[in-house]
């Protein structure tokens, strides 16, 4: 047992080292496309750092030639030489910093784009299980950590590394015996950095997780601000957010304590080397084994070694923090979408709109089935209404048509084509959706309608708006007409206006299959009448699936599917279903009849 316990830390350390190496490789894979600029930056950095290493030798010469020997004739030439070195070094430093900044910023931009692109490829199940604030935190906080590491810390690390190596080489050249004594502390410094660095990396992950949690609360409170204010829960939300911020503070303090321990230890060991150099070197000068100028040069080089070592501790801590954030980013980028094109998937040809469900089962989790043996066929151009109590599976059923989820058993076909065999883009391009909660983007009315067909002309957009009963209110009620900004999620428009803009967007797309998810359930009578008229125009000639709590909106449907607990319990037209007074449809209709007094 003892041996097993002893080997676990070693295995854990080995695993962490492999993970770190793999993460670094993935980061530098983004640098590879710009390797020409990176090599140029590295070359200019080498020249800049090497010129900086000349300074101690020149200072030593001033001490020996001018101060000790009294040769003032050499002083002007030495000072002029120093000025030339400083000017050339400044030029190389400028080129290095600019080129490395270009590489770093482009690499980060590519990572941002790749992460966002991958997020778009992930299926709805991922978004069902992941809070919006956590996703935003990956795109902002985690990427910012990585950006700092790549653009700022990498530059400093390269410069300090070259300075350190060059200074050590020159120390050996000046006095190898003294250098061996000084470098005894290097293994201790390295071990300290590695041990504490792992703890910093772990603490950094906890900070990023806490940041994501605070972002979740902020996003929820901001998006639901009307609910917060209507329930007078401002202080409650402030308390929630404060708790999350304090979690960030506590995690950050754990990280700060580890960093606070690391820096003084490294600094103490580094500057102990300077003290030893001064002590032992002074003896050698007195004994004639080293000139005064040589000791001065040696002391400056020792400082050049000590300073990078001391700063490397901070840089190492920051890199460990960045690794923690980077791993969170790559964790998402490594996720495989649940819904993907099959290797032999083919584009869906233009369809007539026949939709068939054949003994379809579906569940979000294996132990909780949502749909059971659902079978029906919608003919081209038919209107199919889905009714049933809350939780019956209506929204889940229509989510399977555009293949937002895959069936657990059975199959769904469109014009005889299994939806799993078709390329996703070609499938979804022939399906239009007007959801229950209309989503508009923070842009103009014009751009929100154009979203349905990006290549649409202005005339096509206006025609779609007219068909959706939206053209008149856009021109007469909005301050800037089609150029009016709708606000985040369309907050500047009324519910009916948002619905009509969404309908115009769907009309512009001109899909063969249409899905309306409780599209008029929350509107007033006047708005519902306008929206209902627009929907009838939209549904004309298209296979349409309609979910509505108000049964009056589905009276004229060709087929009504009555769902209860994931099963189709009744099927037929309104006139057929109303005859069965023991049926669920009759009970639902009777309840609404009594409520409305129709």
Coordinates of C-alpha atoms in Angstrom, one line a residue:
X1 CA 0.0 0.0 0.0
X2 CA 2.8 2.4 0.9
X3 CA 4.4 2.0 -2.5
X4 CA 1.1 2.7 -4.2
X5 CA 0.6 5.9 -2.3
X6 CA 4.1 7.0 -3.1
X7 CA 3.6 6.5 -6.8
X8 CA 0.3 8.3 -7.1
X9 CA 1.8 11.8 -6.8
X10 CA 4.4 10.9 -9.4
X11 CA 1.7 9.6 -11.8
X12 CA -0.3 12.7 -11.2
X13 CA 2.7 14.9 -11.9
X14 CA 3.5 13.0 -15.1
X15 CA -0.1 13.4 -16.2
X16 CA -0.1 17.1 -15.5
X17 CA 3.2 17.5 -17.4
X18 CA 1.8 15.6 -20.4
X19 CA -1.4 17.8 -20.3
X20 CA 0.7 20.9 -20.1
X21 CA 2.8 19.9 -23.0
X22 CA -0.2 19.0 -25.1
X23 CA -1.8 22.3 -24.3
X24 CA 1.3 24.2 -25.3
X25 CA 1.4 22.3 -28.5
X26 CA -2.2 23.2 -29.3
X27 CA -1.5 26.9 -28.5
X28 CA 1.6 26.9 -30.8
X29 CA -0.4 25.2 -33.5
X30 CA -2.2 28.5 -33.8
X31 CA 1.1 30.3 -34.1
X32 CA 2.3 28.0 -36.9
X33 CA 0.5 29.8 -39.7
X34 CA 2.5 33.0 -38.8
X35 CA 5.8 31.2 -38.2
X36 CA 7.6 33.6 -40.7
X37 CA 6.7 36.5 -38.5
X38 CA 7.5 34.5 -35.4
X39 CA 10.9 33.5 -36.6
X40 CA 11.6 37.2 -37.6
X41 CA 10.5 38.2 -34.1
X42 CA 12.8 35.6 -32.5
X43 CA 15.8 36.7 -34.6
X44 CA 15.3 40.4 -33.7
X45 CA 14.9 39.4 -30.1
X46 CA 18.2 37.5 -30.1
X47 CA 20.0 40.4 -31.5
X48 CA 18.4 42.8 -29.1
X49 CA 19.2 40.6 -26.1
X50 CA 22.8 39.9 -27.3
X51 CA 23.4 43.7 -27.6
X52 CA 22.1 44.1 -24.0
X53 CA 24.7 41.5 -22.9
X54 CA 27.5 43.7 -24.2
X55 CA 26.8 46.4 -21.6
X56 CA 28.4 44.7 -18.5
X57 CA 31.7 44.1 -20.5
X58 CA 31.7 47.8 -21.5
X59 CA 31.2 48.9 -17.9
X60 CA 34.0 46.6 -16.8
X61 CA 36.3 48.2 -19.4
X62 CA 35.4 51.6 -18.1
X63 CA 36.4 50.5 -14.6
X64 CA 39.7 48.9 -15.6
X65 CA 40.8 51.3 -18.4
X66 CA 39.5 54.6 -17.1
X67 CA 39.1 54.4 -13.4
X68 CA 41.9 52.1 -12.5
X69 CA 44.5 52.9 -15.3
X70 CA 43.4 56.5 -15.7
X71 CA 43.2 56.4 -19.5
X72 CA 40.6 59.1 -20.2
X73 CA 41.3 59.0 -23.9
X74 CA 39.4 55.8 -24.2
X75 CA 36.3 57.2 -22.3
X76 CA 34.7 59.1 -25.2
X77 CA 35.1 56.2 -27.6
X78 CA 33.5 53.8 -25.1
X79 CA 30.6 56.2 -24.4
X80 CA 30.0 56.6 -28.2
X81 CA 30.1 52.9 -28.6
X82 CA 27.5 52.5 -25.9
X83 CA 25.2 55.0 -27.7
X84 CA 25.4 53.1 -30.9
X85 CA 24.6 49.9 -29.1
X86 CA 21.6 51.4 -27.4
X87 CA 20.2 52.8 -30.7
X88 CA 20.6 49.5 -32.6
X89 CA 19.1 47.6 -29.7
X90 CA 16.1 49.9 -29.6
X91 CA 15.5 49.3 -33.3
X92 CA 15.7 45.5 -32.9
X93 CA 13.5 45.7 -29.8
X94 CA 10.8 47.7 -31.7
X95 CA 10.8 45.1 -34.6
X96 CA 10.6 42.2 -32.2
X97 CA 7.8 43.6 -30.1
X98 CA 5.7 44.6 -33.1
X99 CA 6.1 41.3 -35.0
X100 CA 5.5 39.2 -31.9
X101 CA 2.4 41.3 -31.0
X102 CA 1.1 40.6 -34.6
X103 CA 1.6 36.9 -34.2
X104 CA 0.0 36.8 -30.7
X105 CA -3.0 38.8 -31.6
X106 CA -3.6 36.9 -34.8
X107 CA -3.3 33.5 -33.0
X108 CA -5.8 34.7 -30.3
X109 CA -8.2 36.0 -33.0
X110 CA -8.0 32.5 -34.6
X111 CA -8.7 30.8 -31.3
X112 CA -11.7 33.1 -30.7
X113 CA -13.1 32.4 -34.1
X114 CA -12.5 28.6 -33.8
X115 CA -14.2 28.5 -30.4
X116 CA -17.2 30.5 -31.6
X117 CA -17.4 28.3 -34.8
X118 CA -17.3 25.2 -32.7
X119 CA -20.0 26.5 -30.4
X120 CA -22.2 26.9 -33.5
X121 CA -21.6 23.3 -34.5
X122 CA -22.6 21.9 -31.1
X123 CA -26.1 20.5 -30.8
X124 CA -29.0 21.8 -28.7
X125 CA -28.3 19.2 -26.0
X126 CA -25.1 21.0 -25.2
X127 CA -26.9 24.3 -24.7
X128 CA -29.6 22.5 -22.7
X129 CA -26.9 21.4 -20.3
X130 CA -24.6 24.5 -20.2
X131 CA -25.5 27.8 -18.8
X132 CA -25.1 30.9 -21.1
X133 CA -22.9 32.7 -18.6
X134 CA -20.4 29.8 -18.6
X135 CA -20.2 29.9 -22.4
X136 CA -19.7 33.7 -22.4
X137 CA -17.0 33.3 -19.7
X138 CA -15.0 31.0 -22.0
X139 CA -15.2 33.5 -24.9
X140 CA -14.2 36.5 -22.7
X141 CA -12.4 35.7 -19.4
X142 CA -10.6 32.5 -20.4
X143 CA -9.6 33.9 -23.8
X144 CA -8.3 37.1 -22.1
X145 CA -6.1 35.0 -19.8
X146 CA -4.7 33.2 -22.8
X147 CA -4.3 36.5 -24.7
X148 CA -2.2 38.0 -21.9
X149 CA 0.0 34.9 -21.8
X150 CA 0.6 34.8 -25.6
X151 CA 1.0 38.5 -26.3
X152 CA 2.6 39.9 -23.1
X153 CA 4.1 37.0 -21.1
X154 CA 5.5 35.1 -24.0
X155 CA 7.5 38.2 -25.1
X156 CA 8.9 38.7 -21.6
X157 CA 9.6 34.9 -21.3
X158 CA 11.6 34.8 -24.5
X159 CA 13.6 37.9 -23.7
X160 CA 14.3 36.8 -20.1
X161 CA 15.2 33.3 -21.3
X162 CA 17.8 34.6 -23.9
X163 CA 19.2 37.0 -21.4
X164 CA 19.5 34.3 -18.8
X165 CA 21.3 31.8 -21.1
X166 CA 23.6 34.5 -22.5
X167 CA 24.5 35.8 -19.1
X168 CA 25.3 32.4 -17.7
X169 CA 27.6 31.7 -20.7
X170 CA 29.5 34.9 -20.1
X171 CA 29.7 34.2 -16.4
X172 CA 31.4 30.9 -17.2
X173 CA 33.7 32.8 -19.6
X174 CA 34.7 35.3 -17.0
X175 CA 35.1 32.9 -14.0
X176 CA 33.9 29.4 -14.3
X177 CA 34.8 28.4 -10.7
X178 CA 32.7 31.2 -9.2
X179 CA 29.9 30.5 -11.6
X180 CA 29.6 26.9 -10.5
X181 CA 29.2 28.0 -6.9
X182 CA 26.5 30.5 -7.8
X183 CA 24.5 28.0 -9.9
X184 CA 24.0 25.6 -7.0
X185 CA 20.7 27.2 -6.2
X186 CA 19.2 26.7 -9.7
X187 CA 17.8 23.2 -9.0
X188 CA 16.1 24.5 -5.8
X189 CA 14.6 27.3 -7.8
X190 CA 13.4 25.0 -10.5
X191 CA 11.8 22.5 -8.0
X192 CA 10.1 25.4 -6.2
X193 CA 8.6 26.8 -9.4
X194 CA 7.3 23.4 -10.5
X195 CA 5.7 22.4 -7.2
X196 CA 4.0 25.8 -6.6
X197 CA 3.2 26.2 -10.3
X198 CA 0.9 23.2 -10.2
X199 CA -1.0 24.6 -7.3
X200 CA -1.3 28.0 -9.0
X201 CA -2.7 26.3 -12.1
X202 CA -5.3 24.5 -10.0
X203 CA -6.2 27.7 -8.1
X204 CA -6.5 29.5 -11.4
X205 CA -9.0 27.0 -12.7
X206 CA -11.1 27.6 -9.6
X207 CA -10.9 31.4 -10.2
X208 CA -12.1 30.9 -13.8
X209 CA -15.0 28.6 -12.6
X210 CA -16.0 31.2 -10.1
X211 CA -15.9 33.9 -12.8
X212 CA -18.2 31.7 -15.0
X213 CA -20.7 31.3 -12.1
X214 CA -20.8 35.1 -11.6
X215 CA -21.3 35.6 -15.3
X216 CA -24.3 33.1 -15.1
X217 CA -26.0 35.2 -12.4
X218 CA -25.3 38.5 -14.2
X219 CA -26.7 37.1 -17.5
X220 CA -29.8 35.6 -15.9
X221 CA -30.5 38.8 -13.9
X222 CA -30.0 41.1 -16.9
X223 CA -32.0 39.0 -19.3
X224 CA -34.8 38.6 -16.7
X225 CA -34.7 42.2 -15.4
X226 CA -38.5 42.6 -15.9
X227 CA -39.2 39.6 -13.7
X228 CA -36.7 40.8 -11.1
X229 CA -38.3 44.3 -10.9
X230 CA -41.9 43.0 -11.0
X231 CA -41.1 40.8 -7.9
X232 CA -39.0 43.5 -6.3
X233 CA -36.1 41.1 -6.0
X234 CA -33.3 43.6 -6.7
X235 CA -31.7 43.1 -3.3
X236 CA -32.0 39.3 -3.6
X237 CA -30.2 39.3 -6.9
X238 CA -27.6 41.7 -5.5
X239 CA -27.1 39.2 -2.7
X240 CA -26.7 36.3 -5.2
X241 CA -24.2 38.2 -7.3
X242 CA -22.3 39.4 -4.3
X243 CA -21.9 35.8 -3.1
X244 CA -20.5 34.7 -6.5
X245 CA -18.1 37.7 -6.5
X246 CA -16.9 36.8 -3.0
X247 CA -16.3 33.2 -4.3
X248 CA -14.1 34.8 -7.0
X249 CA -12.3 36.8 -4.3
X250 CA -11.7 33.8 -2.1
X251 CA -10.4 31.7 -5.0
X252 CA -8.2 34.6 -6.2
X253 CA -6.8 35.0 -2.7
X254 CA -5.8 31.3 -2.6
X255 CA -4.0 31.8 -5.9
X256 CA -2.4 35.1 -4.6
X257 CA -1.1 33.4 -1.5
X258 CA 0.6 30.7 -3.5
X259 CA 2.1 33.3 -5.8
X260 CA 3.1 35.4 -2.8
X261 CA 5.1 32.4 -1.5
X262 CA 6.7 31.7 -4.8
X263 CA 8.1 35.2 -5.6
X264 CA 10.0 35.8 -2.4
X265 CA 11.5 32.4 -2.4
X266 CA 12.8 32.8 -5.9
X267 CA 13.9 36.4 -5.2
X268 CA 15.8 35.4 -2.1
X269 CA 17.6 32.6 -3.8
X270 CA 18.4 34.8 -6.8
X271 CA 19.8 37.7 -4.9
X272 CA 21.7 35.4 -2.5
X273 CA 23.7 34.6 -5.7
X274 CA 24.6 38.3 -6.0
X275 CA 25.7 38.5 -2.4
X276 CA 27.9 35.4 -2.8
X277 CA 29.4 36.9 -6.0
X278 CA 30.3 40.1 -4.2
X279 CA 31.8 38.2 -1.3
X280 CA 33.9 35.6 -3.1
X281 CA 34.7 38.0 -6.0
X282 CA 36.1 40.6 -3.6
X283 CA 38.5 38.0 -2.2
X284 CA 39.6 37.2 -5.8
X285 CA 40.2 40.9 -6.6
X286 CA 42.3 41.3 -3.5
X287 CA 44.3 38.1 -4.3
X288 CA 44.9 39.3 -7.9
X289 CA 42.8 36.6 -9.5
X290 CA 40.2 39.0 -10.9
X291 CA 40.4 42.7 -12.0
X292 CA 38.1 45.3 -10.4
X293 CA 36.4 45.8 -13.8
X294 CA 36.0 42.0 -14.2
X295 CA 34.2 41.9 -10.8
X296 CA 31.9 44.7 -11.8
X297 CA 31.1 43.0 -15.1
X298 CA 30.6 39.7 -13.2
X299 CA 28.2 41.4 -10.7
X300 CA 26.2 42.9 -13.5
X301 CA 25.9 39.6 -15.3
X302 CA 24.9 38.0 -12.0
X303 CA 22.1 40.5 -11.7
X304 CA 21.2 39.7 -15.3
X305 CA 20.8 36.1 -14.2
X306 CA 19.0 36.9 -10.9
X307 CA 16.5 39.3 -12.4
X308 CA 15.2 36.9 -15.0
X309 CA 15.0 34.1 -12.5
X310 CA 13.0 36.3 -10.1
X311 CA 10.7 37.5 -12.9
X312 CA 10.4 34.0 -14.3
X313 CA 8.6 33.0 -11.1
X314 CA 5.9 35.5 -11.8
X315 CA 5.8 34.6 -15.5
X316 CA 5.6 30.9 -14.7
X317 CA 2.7 31.6 -12.3
X318 CA 0.9 33.6 -15.0
X319 CA 1.5 30.8 -17.6
X320 CA 0.0 28.3 -15.2
X321 CA -3.0 30.5 -14.8
X322 CA -3.3 30.8 -18.6
X323 CA -3.0 27.0 -18.9
X324 CA -5.9 26.5 -16.6
X325 CA -8.0 28.9 -18.6
X326 CA -6.8 27.4 -21.9
X327 CA -7.8 23.9 -20.9
X328 CA -11.3 25.2 -20.2
X329 CA -11.4 26.6 -23.7
X330 CA -10.0 23.4 -25.3
X331 CA -12.5 21.3 -23.3
X332 CA -15.3 22.9 -25.2
X333 CA -13.4 22.7 -28.5
X334 CA -12.9 19.0 -28.0
X335 CA -16.6 18.3 -27.5
X336 CA -18.2 16.4 -30.3
X337 CA -21.6 17.5 -31.5
X338 CA -24.4 15.0 -30.8
X339 CA -25.9 15.8 -34.1
X340 CA -23.5 15.5 -37.1
X341 CA -23.7 14.7 -40.8
X342 CA -23.1 11.0 -41.5
X343 CA -20.1 10.3 -43.7
X344 CA -22.4 9.4 -46.6
X345 CA -24.9 12.2 -45.9
X346 CA -26.4 13.7 -49.1
X347 CA -28.1 17.1 -49.7
X348 CA -31.9 17.0 -49.4
X349 CA -33.4 17.8 -52.9
X350 CA -36.3 20.3 -53.1
X351 CA -39.2 18.6 -51.3
X352 CA -43.0 18.6 -51.5
X353 CA -43.2 18.5 -47.8
X354 CA -44.5 15.0 -46.8
X355 CA -43.4 14.3 -43.2
X356 CA -43.7 10.8 -41.7
X357 CA -43.0 9.6 -38.2
X358 CA -42.6 5.9 -37.9
X359 CA -42.8 4.5 -34.3
X360 CA -40.6 7.2 -33.0
X361 CA -39.2 7.0 -29.4
X362 CA -37.2 9.8 -27.8
X363 CA -35.7 10.6 -24.4
X364 CA -33.5 13.4 -23.1
X365 CA -32.0 11.0 -20.6
X366 CA -32.3 7.2 -20.9
X367 CA -34.4 6.7 -17.8
X368 CA -37.0 9.4 -18.7
X369 CA -38.7 8.7 -22.1
X370 CA -40.5 11.7 -23.6
X371 CA -42.1 10.2 -26.8
X372 CA -43.4 6.7 -27.2
X373 CA -44.1 5.0 -30.5
X374 CA -45.2 8.2 -32.3
X375 CA -46.5 7.5 -35.8
X376 CA -48.3 9.8 -38.2
X377 CA -48.0 11.2 -41.8
X378 CA -48.4 14.8 -42.9
X379 CA -49.1 15.2 -46.5
X380 CA -47.7 18.1 -48.6
X381 CA -49.5 21.3 -47.8
X382 CA -51.4 20.0 -44.9
X383 CA -51.7 21.8 -41.6
X384 CA -51.0 19.6 -38.6
X385 CA -52.0 20.9 -35.2
X386 CA -50.5 19.5 -32.0
X387 CA -52.5 19.9 -28.8
X388 CA -52.3 18.4 -25.4
X389 CA -51.5 19.3 -21.8
X390 CA -48.2 20.9 -20.7
X391 CA -45.4 18.4 -20.8
X392 CA -47.1 16.1 -23.3
X393 CA -44.2 16.3 -25.7
X394 CA -45.4 18.7 -28.4
X395 CA -42.3 20.9 -28.5
X396 CA -40.1 17.9 -28.4
X397 CA -41.9 16.3 -31.3
X398 CA -41.4 19.3 -33.6
X399 CA -37.8 19.6 -32.5
X400 CA -37.1 16.3 -34.1
X401 CA -38.2 17.4 -37.6
X402 CA -35.2 19.7 -38.2
X403 CA -33.1 17.1 -36.4
X404 CA -32.2 19.3 -33.4
X405 CA -32.2 15.9 -31.6
X406 CA -31.9 12.4 -32.9
X407 CA -34.6 9.8 -32.2
X408 CA -33.9 7.0 -29.8
X409 CA -35.8 4.5 -31.9
X410 CA -37.9 4.6 -35.1
X411 CA -37.3 7.1 -37.9
X412 CA -38.5 10.4 -39.4
X413 CA -38.7 10.9 -43.1
X414 CA -39.3 13.9 -45.4
X415 CA -40.5 12.8 -48.9
X416 CA -39.2 9.4 -48.0
X417 CA -35.7 10.6 -47.0
X418 CA -34.6 9.7 -43.4
X419 CA -33.6 13.0 -41.8
X420 CA -30.5 11.3 -40.4
X421 CA -29.2 10.5 -43.9
X422 CA -29.4 14.1 -45.1
X423 CA -26.9 17.0 -44.8
X424 CA -28.1 19.2 -41.9
X425 CA -27.8 22.5 -43.7
X426 CA -29.8 21.3 -46.7
X427 CA -32.5 19.9 -44.3
X428 CA -32.9 23.0 -42.2
X429 CA -32.9 25.3 -45.2
X430 CA -36.2 23.8 -46.2
X431 CA -37.8 24.2 -42.7
X432 CA -39.0 27.5 -41.3
X433 CA -39.6 28.1 -37.6
X434 CA -41.6 30.7 -35.7
X435 CA -40.9 29.9 -32.1
X436 CA -43.0 30.7 -29.0
X437 CA -40.4 33.1 -27.7
X438 CA -39.5 35.2 -30.7
X439 CA -35.8 35.8 -31.0
X440 CA -34.7 39.0 -32.7
X441 CA -31.1 40.2 -32.9
X442 CA -29.9 43.6 -31.6
X443 CA -30.0 45.1 -35.1
X444 CA -32.4 46.9 -37.4
X445 CA -35.8 45.6 -38.4
X446 CA -34.5 45.3 -42.0
X447 CA -31.6 43.1 -41.0
X448 CA -33.8 40.9 -38.7
X449 CA -36.1 40.2 -41.7
X450 CA -33.2 39.7 -44.1
X451 CA -31.9 37.0 -41.7
X452 CA -34.3 34.6 -43.4
X453 CA -32.6 35.1 -46.8
X454 CA -29.3 37.0 -46.7
X455 CA -29.2 37.6 -50.4
X456 CA -32.8 39.1 -50.5
X457 CA -33.4 42.4 -52.2
X458 CA -35.1 45.3 -50.6
X459 CA -38.3 44.7 -52.6
X460 CA -38.4 41.0 -51.4
X461 CA -38.0 42.1 -47.8
X462 CA -40.8 44.6 -48.1
X463 CA -43.0 42.1 -49.8
X464 CA -42.4 39.6 -46.9
X465 CA -43.2 42.3 -44.4
X466 CA -46.5 43.2 -46.1
X467 CA -47.5 39.5 -46.2
X468 CA -46.7 39.4 -42.4
X469 CA -48.9 42.5 -41.7
X470 CA -45.6 44.2 -40.6
X471 CA -45.0 46.8 -43.3
X472 CA -47.6 49.3 -42.0
X473 CA -46.4 49.4 -38.4
X474 CA -42.8 49.5 -39.5
X475 CA -43.4 52.6 -41.6
X476 CA -46.0 54.3 -39.4
X477 CA -45.1 53.4 -35.8
X478 CA -41.3 52.9 -35.7
X479 CA -39.2 56.1 -35.7
X480 CA -36.7 55.0 -38.4
X481 CA -38.9 52.6 -40.3
X482 CA -36.9 49.5 -41.5
X483 CA -33.7 51.1 -40.1
X484 CA -35.1 51.1 -36.5
X485 CA -32.9 49.3 -34.0
X486 CA -35.1 46.7 -32.2
X487 CA -32.9 46.4 -29.1
X488 CA -31.6 43.3 -27.5
X489 CA -34.0 40.4 -28.3
X490 CA -36.4 42.9 -29.8
X491 CA -37.1 44.6 -26.5
X492 CA -38.2 47.9 -28.2
X493 CA -41.0 46.2 -30.1
X494 CA -44.3 44.9 -28.7
X495 CA -45.0 41.1 -28.6
X496 CA -47.2 41.3 -31.7
X497 CA -44.7 43.4 -33.6
X498 CA -41.9 40.9 -32.8
X499 CA -44.1 38.0 -33.9
X500 CA -44.9 39.7 -37.2
X501 CA -41.2 40.5 -37.9
X502 CA -40.4 36.8 -37.2
X503 CA -43.2 35.8 -39.6
X504 CA -41.8 38.1 -42.2
X505 CA -38.4 36.5 -41.7
X506 CA -40.0 33.0 -42.2
X507 CA -41.9 34.2 -45.3
X508 CA -38.7 35.5 -46.8
X509 CA -37.0 32.1 -46.2
X510 CA -39.9 30.5 -48.2
X511 CA -39.6 27.0 -46.6
X512 CA -41.6 24.0 -47.7
X513 CA -42.1 22.9 -44.1
X514 CA -43.2 25.3 -41.4
X515 CA -43.2 25.0 -37.6
X516 CA -45.2 27.3 -35.4
X517 CA -44.6 26.8 -31.7
X518 CA -47.4 28.5 -29.8
X519 CA -46.9 31.5 -31.9
X520 CA -50.0 33.5 -30.7
X521 CA -50.3 32.2 -27.2
X522 CA -49.3 35.4 -25.4
X523 CA -50.8 38.1 -27.6
X524 CA -53.8 40.4 -27.1
X525 CA -56.9 39.8 -29.4
X526 CA -56.0 42.6 -31.9
X527 CA -52.4 41.5 -32.3
X528 CA -53.4 37.8 -32.5
X529 CA -55.8 38.6 -35.3
X530 CA -53.1 40.4 -37.3
X531 CA -50.6 37.6 -36.5
X532 CA -53.1 34.9 -37.3
X533 CA -53.9 36.5 -40.7
X534 CA -50.2 36.6 -41.4
X535 CA -49.7 33.0 -40.4
X536 CA -52.5 31.9 -42.7
X537 CA -50.7 33.5 -45.6
X538 CA -47.4 31.9 -44.4
X539 CA -48.9 28.4 -44.1
X540 CA -50.7 28.5 -47.5
X541 CA -49.3 25.7 -49.7
X542 CA -46.8 24.6 -47.0
X543 CA -46.7 21.6 -44.7
X544 CA -47.3 23.3 -41.4
X545 CA -47.0 22.0 -37.8
X546 CA -48.8 24.3 -35.3
X547 CA -48.7 24.2 -31.5
X548 CA -51.2 26.3 -29.7
X549 CA -52.9 26.5 -26.3
X550 CA -55.8 28.3 -27.9
X551 CA -57.8 25.6 -29.7
X552 CA -59.6 28.3 -31.8
X553 CA -56.3 28.7 -33.7
X554 CA -56.3 25.1 -34.9
X555 CA -60.0 24.5 -35.7
X556 CA -59.3 24.5 -39.5
X557 CA -56.3 22.2 -39.3
X558 CA -56.3 19.2 -41.7
X559 CA -55.1 16.9 -38.9
X560 CA -55.0 17.4 -35.1
X561 CA -52.6 15.2 -33.1
X562 CA -53.6 15.0 -29.5
X563 CA -50.6 14.1 -27.3
X564 CA -50.6 13.0 -23.7
X565 CA -47.5 11.8 -21.8
X566 CA -45.5 11.4 -25.0
X567 CA -48.1 9.4 -26.9
X568 CA -50.6 10.2 -29.6
X569 CA -53.9 9.4 -27.9
X570 CA -56.2 10.9 -30.6
X571 CA -55.8 11.9 -34.2
X572 CA -58.2 13.5 -36.7
X573 CA -59.9 16.8 -37.7
X574 CA -61.7 19.0 -35.2
X575 CA -65.1 17.8 -36.4
X576 CA -64.1 14.2 -35.9
X577 CA -62.4 14.6 -32.5
X578 CA -65.2 16.7 -31.0
X579 CA -67.6 13.8 -31.4
X580 CA -65.8 11.7 -28.9
X581 CA -67.0 13.2 -25.6
X582 CA -64.8 10.9 -23.6
X583 CA -61.6 12.0 -25.4
X584 CA -58.9 14.3 -24.2
X585 CA -59.5 16.7 -27.1
X586 CA -63.1 17.2 -26.1
X587 CA -62.1 17.9 -22.5
X588 CA -59.5 20.4 -23.5
X589 CA -61.8 22.1 -26.0
X590 CA -64.7 22.2 -23.4
X591 CA -62.4 23.8 -20.8
X592 CA -61.4 26.6 -23.1
X593 CA -64.9 27.0 -24.4
X594 CA -66.1 27.7 -20.8
X595 CA -63.1 30.0 -20.1
X596 CA -63.7 32.2 -23.2
X597 CA -67.5 31.9 -23.2
X598 CA -67.5 31.1 -27.0

